mmCIF file of C-alpha atoms in Angstrom:
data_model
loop_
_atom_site.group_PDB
_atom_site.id
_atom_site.type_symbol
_atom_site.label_atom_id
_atom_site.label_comp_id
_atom_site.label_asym_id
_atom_site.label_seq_id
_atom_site.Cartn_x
_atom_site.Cartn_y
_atom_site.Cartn_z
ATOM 1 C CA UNK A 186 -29.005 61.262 7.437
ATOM 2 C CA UNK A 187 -31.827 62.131 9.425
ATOM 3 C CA UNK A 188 -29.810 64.727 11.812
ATOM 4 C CA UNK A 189 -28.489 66.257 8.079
ATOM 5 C CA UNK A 190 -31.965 66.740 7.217
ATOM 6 C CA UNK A 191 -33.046 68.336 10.428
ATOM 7 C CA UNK A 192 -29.869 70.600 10.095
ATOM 8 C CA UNK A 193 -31.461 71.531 6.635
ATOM 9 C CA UNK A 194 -34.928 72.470 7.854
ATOM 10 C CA UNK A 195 -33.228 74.824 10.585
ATOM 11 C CA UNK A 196 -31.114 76.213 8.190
ATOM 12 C CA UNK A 197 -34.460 76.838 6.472
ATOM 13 C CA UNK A 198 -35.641 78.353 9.608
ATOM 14 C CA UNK A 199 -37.769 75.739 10.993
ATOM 15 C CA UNK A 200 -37.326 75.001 14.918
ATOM 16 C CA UNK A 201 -35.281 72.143 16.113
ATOM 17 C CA UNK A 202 -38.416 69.472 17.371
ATOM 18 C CA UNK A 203 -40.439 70.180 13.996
ATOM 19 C CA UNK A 204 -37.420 70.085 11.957
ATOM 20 C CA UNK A 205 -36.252 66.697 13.776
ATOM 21 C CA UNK A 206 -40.337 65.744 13.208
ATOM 22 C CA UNK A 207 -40.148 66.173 9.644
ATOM 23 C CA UNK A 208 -37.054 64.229 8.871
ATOM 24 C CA UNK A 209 -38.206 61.702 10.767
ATOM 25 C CA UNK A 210 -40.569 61.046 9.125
ATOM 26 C CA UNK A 211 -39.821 61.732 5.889
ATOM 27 C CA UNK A 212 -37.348 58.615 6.085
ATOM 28 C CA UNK A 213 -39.535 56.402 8.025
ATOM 29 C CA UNK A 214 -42.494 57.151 4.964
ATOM 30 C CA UNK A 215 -39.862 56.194 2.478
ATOM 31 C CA UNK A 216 -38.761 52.784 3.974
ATOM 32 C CA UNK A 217 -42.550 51.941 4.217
ATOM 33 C CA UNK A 218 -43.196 52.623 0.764
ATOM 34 C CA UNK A 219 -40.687 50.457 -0.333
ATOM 35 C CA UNK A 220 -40.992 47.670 1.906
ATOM 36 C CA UNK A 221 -45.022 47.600 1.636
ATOM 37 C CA UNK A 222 -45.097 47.930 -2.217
ATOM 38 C CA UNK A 223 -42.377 45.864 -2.829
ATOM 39 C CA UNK A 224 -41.300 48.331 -5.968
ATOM 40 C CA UNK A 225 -37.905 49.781 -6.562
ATOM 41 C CA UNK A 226 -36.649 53.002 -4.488
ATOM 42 C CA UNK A 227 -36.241 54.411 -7.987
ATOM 43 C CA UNK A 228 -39.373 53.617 -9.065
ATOM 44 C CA UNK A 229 -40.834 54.950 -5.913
ATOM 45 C CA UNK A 230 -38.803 57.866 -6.473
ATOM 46 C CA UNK A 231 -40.054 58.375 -10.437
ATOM 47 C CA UNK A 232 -43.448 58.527 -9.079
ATOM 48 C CA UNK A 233 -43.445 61.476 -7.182
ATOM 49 C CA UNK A 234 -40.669 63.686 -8.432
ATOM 50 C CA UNK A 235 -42.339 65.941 -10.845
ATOM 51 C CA UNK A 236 -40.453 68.055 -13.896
ATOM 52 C CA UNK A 237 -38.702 71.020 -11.803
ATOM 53 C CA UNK A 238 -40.593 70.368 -9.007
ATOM 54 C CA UNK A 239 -39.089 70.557 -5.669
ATOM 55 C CA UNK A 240 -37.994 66.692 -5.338
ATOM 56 C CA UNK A 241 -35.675 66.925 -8.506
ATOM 57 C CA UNK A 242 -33.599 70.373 -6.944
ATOM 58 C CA UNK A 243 -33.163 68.309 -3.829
ATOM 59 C CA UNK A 244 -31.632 65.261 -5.743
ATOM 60 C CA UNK A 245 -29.534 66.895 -7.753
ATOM 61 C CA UNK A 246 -28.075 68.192 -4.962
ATOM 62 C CA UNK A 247 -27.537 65.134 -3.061
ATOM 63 C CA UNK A 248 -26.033 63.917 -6.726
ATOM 64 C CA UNK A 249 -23.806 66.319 -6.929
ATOM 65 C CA UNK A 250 -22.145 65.748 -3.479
ATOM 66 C CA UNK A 251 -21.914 62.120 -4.384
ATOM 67 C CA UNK A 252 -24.207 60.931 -1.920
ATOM 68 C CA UNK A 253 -24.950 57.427 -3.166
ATOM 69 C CA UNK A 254 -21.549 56.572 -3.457
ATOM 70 C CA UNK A 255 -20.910 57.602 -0.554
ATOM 71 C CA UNK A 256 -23.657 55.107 0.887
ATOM 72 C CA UNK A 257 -22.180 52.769 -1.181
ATOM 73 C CA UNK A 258 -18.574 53.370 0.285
ATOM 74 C CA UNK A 259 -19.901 52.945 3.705
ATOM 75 C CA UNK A 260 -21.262 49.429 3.175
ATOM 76 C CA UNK A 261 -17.927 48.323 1.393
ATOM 77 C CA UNK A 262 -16.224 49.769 4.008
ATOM 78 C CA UNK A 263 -17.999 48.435 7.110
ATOM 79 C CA UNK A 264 -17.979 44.832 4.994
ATOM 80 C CA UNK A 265 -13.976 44.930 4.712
ATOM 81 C CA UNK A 266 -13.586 45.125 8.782
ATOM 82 C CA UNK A 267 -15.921 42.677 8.971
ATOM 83 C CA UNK A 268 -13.909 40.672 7.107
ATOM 84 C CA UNK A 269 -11.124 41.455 8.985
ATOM 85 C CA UNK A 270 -12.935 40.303 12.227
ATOM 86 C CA UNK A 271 -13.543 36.585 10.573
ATOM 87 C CA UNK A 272 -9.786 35.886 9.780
#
């Protein structure tokens, strides 16, 4: 996820180190959010995506490739051949 976002900022034109900086970052400031306030990623995420605002394009986006499914598929998948390990 983090190396996808990079790949997005030097797409965007940004160079490699800043790029890698800023997605970095970006991920470590969410996981803090949510583990110091104790509130719901969604929540979280309610409170700073504005109406058209930049946040919203970017979500709809990752929507629209299916990204939290395919979170979701990863989890289910990496649980099955765990499963398999423990028979």
């Amino acid at each position: 996820m983090i190396e996808a976002m990079a790949d997005g900022g030097v797409k965007c034109g940004l160079p490699r180190d800043i790029a890698l900086a800023l997605a970095a970052q970006t991920v470590l400031g969410a996981a803090k959010m949510v583990m110091e306030t104790g509130k719901h990623p969604g929540a979280l995420k309610d409170m700073v995506t504005s109406p058209g605002g930049t946040t919203i394009a970017g979500l709809h986006e990752l929507e629209r490739a299916g990204m939290r499914a395919a979170f979701m598929n990863a989890v289910v998948a990496a649980r099955d051949v765990l499963r398999q390990f423990g028979k």
